[in-house]
PDB file of C-alpha atoms in Angstrom:
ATOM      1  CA  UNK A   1      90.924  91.003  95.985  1.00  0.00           C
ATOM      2  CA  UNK A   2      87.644  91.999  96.907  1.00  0.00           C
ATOM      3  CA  UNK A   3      85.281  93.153  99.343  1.00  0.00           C
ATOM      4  CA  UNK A   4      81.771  92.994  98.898  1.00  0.00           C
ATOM      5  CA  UNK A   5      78.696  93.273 101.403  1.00  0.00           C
ATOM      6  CA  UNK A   6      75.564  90.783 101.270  1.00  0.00           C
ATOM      7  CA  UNK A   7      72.906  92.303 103.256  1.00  0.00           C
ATOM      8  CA  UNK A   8      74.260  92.510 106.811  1.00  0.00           C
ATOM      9  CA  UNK A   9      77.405  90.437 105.457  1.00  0.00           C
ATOM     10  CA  UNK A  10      80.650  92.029 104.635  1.00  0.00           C
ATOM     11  CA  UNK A  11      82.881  89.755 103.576  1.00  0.00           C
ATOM     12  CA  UNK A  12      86.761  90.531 102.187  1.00  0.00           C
ATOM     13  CA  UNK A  13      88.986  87.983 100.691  1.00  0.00           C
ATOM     14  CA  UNK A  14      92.324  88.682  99.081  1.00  0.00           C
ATOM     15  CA  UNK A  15      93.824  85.355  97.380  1.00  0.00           C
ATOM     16  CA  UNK A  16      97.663  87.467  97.416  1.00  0.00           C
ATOM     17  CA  UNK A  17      97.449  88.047 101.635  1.00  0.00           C
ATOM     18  CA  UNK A  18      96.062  84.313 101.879  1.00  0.00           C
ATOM     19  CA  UNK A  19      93.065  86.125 103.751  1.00  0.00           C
ATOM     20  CA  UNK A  20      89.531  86.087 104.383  1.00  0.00           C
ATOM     21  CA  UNK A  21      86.961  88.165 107.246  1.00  0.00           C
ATOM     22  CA  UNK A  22      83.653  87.666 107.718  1.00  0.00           C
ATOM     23  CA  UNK A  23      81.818  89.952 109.553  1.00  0.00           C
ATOM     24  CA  UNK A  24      77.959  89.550 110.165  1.00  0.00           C
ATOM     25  CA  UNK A  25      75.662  92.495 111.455  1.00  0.00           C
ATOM     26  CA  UNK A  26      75.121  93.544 114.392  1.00  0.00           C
ATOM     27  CA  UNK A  27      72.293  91.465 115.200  1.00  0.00           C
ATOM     28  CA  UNK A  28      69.380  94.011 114.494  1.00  0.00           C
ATOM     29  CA  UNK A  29      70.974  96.724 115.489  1.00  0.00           C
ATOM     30  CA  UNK A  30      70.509  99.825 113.940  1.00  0.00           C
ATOM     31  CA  UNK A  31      73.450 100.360 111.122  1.00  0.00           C
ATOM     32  CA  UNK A  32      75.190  96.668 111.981  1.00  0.00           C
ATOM     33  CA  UNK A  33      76.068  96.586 108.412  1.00  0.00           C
ATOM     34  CA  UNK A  34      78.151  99.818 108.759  1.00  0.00           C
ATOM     35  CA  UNK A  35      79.500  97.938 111.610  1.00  0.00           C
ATOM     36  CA  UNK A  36      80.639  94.980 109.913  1.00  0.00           C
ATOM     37  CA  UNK A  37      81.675  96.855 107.083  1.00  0.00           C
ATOM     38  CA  UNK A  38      84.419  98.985 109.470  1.00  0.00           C
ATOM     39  CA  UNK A  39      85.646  95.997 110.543  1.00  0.00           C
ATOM     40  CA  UNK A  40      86.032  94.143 107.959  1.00  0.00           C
ATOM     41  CA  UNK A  41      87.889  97.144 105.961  1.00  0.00           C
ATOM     42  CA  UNK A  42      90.062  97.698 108.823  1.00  0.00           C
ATOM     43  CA  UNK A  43      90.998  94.277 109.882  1.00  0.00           C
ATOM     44  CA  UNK A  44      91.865  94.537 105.860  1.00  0.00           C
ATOM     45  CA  UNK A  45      94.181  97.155 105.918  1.00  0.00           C
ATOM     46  CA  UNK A  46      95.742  96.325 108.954  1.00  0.00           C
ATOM     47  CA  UNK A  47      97.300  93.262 107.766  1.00  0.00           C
ATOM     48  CA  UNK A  48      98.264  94.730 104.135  1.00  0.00           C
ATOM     49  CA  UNK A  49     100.020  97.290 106.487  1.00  0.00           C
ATOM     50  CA  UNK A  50     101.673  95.033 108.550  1.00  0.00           C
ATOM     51  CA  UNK A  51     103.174  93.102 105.840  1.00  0.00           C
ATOM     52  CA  UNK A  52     104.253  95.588 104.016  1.00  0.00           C
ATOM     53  CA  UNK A  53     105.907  96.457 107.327  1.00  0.00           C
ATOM     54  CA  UNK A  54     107.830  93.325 107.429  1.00  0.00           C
ATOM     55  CA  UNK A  55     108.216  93.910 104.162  1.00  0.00           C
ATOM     56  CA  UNK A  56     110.520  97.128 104.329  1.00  0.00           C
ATOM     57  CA  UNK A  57     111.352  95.765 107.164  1.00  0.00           C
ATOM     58  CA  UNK A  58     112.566  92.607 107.305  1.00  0.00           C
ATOM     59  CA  UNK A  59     111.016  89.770 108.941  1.00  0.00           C
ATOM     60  CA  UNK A  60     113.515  89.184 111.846  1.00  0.00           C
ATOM     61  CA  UNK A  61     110.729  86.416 114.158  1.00  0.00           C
ATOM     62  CA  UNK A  62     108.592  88.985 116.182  1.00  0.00           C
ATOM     63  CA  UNK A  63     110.737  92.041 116.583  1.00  0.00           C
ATOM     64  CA  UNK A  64     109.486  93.332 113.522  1.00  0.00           C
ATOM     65  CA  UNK A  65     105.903  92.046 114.638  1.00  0.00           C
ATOM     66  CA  UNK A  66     106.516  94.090 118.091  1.00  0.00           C
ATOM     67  CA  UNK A  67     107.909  96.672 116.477  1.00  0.00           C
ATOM     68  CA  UNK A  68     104.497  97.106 114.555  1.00  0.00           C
ATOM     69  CA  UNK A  69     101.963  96.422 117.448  1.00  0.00           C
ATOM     70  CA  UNK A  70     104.068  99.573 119.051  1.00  0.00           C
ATOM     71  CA  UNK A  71     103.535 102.080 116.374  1.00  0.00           C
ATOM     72  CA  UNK A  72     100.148 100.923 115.775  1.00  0.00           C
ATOM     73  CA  UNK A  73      99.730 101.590 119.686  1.00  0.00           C
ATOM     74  CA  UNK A  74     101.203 105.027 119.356  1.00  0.00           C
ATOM     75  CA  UNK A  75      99.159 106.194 116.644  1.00  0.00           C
ATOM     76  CA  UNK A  76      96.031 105.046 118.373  1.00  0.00           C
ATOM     77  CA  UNK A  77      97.136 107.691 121.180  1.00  0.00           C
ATOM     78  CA  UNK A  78      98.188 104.197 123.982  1.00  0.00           C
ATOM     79  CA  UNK A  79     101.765 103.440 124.918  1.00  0.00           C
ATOM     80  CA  UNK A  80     102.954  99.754 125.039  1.00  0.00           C
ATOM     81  CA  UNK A  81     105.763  98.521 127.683  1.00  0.00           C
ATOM     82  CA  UNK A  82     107.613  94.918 127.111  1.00  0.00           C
ATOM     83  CA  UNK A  83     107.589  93.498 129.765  1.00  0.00           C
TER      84      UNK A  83
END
């Protein structure tokens, strides 16, 4: 896998997840590279963590998915309700 940035570009692809992000800068903005390079790395690691979540898991449809979203949720400090 790799992630690499071409001026504003950052761009990640990883051939094992089957996935690739493209993020452009922010337009002119001041540090829209840094920008794009946060999001890229963390839409990155957000998937590796989810599947290795369903992973250790199981995959049981979207319980496990749910299951995720929530502790994601909680760690970010906001509280999820099914309804």
């Amino acid at each position: 896998h790799a992630i690499f940035a071409k001026e504003l570009m950052f761009v990640a692809f990883d051939p094992e997840m089957g996935l690739m992000v493209l993020a452009d800068g922010m337009g002119g903005y001041n540090a829209g590279e840094v920008a794009s390079g946060i999001a890229v790395k963390t839409i990155v690691n957000l998937v590796r963590e989810a599947l290795e979540w369903s992973i250790t898991r199981g995959s049981r449809s979207g319980r496990v998915a749910w299951q995720f979203i929530q502790d994601l949720a909680g760690r970010l400090g906001h509280k999820l309700k099914r309804e």
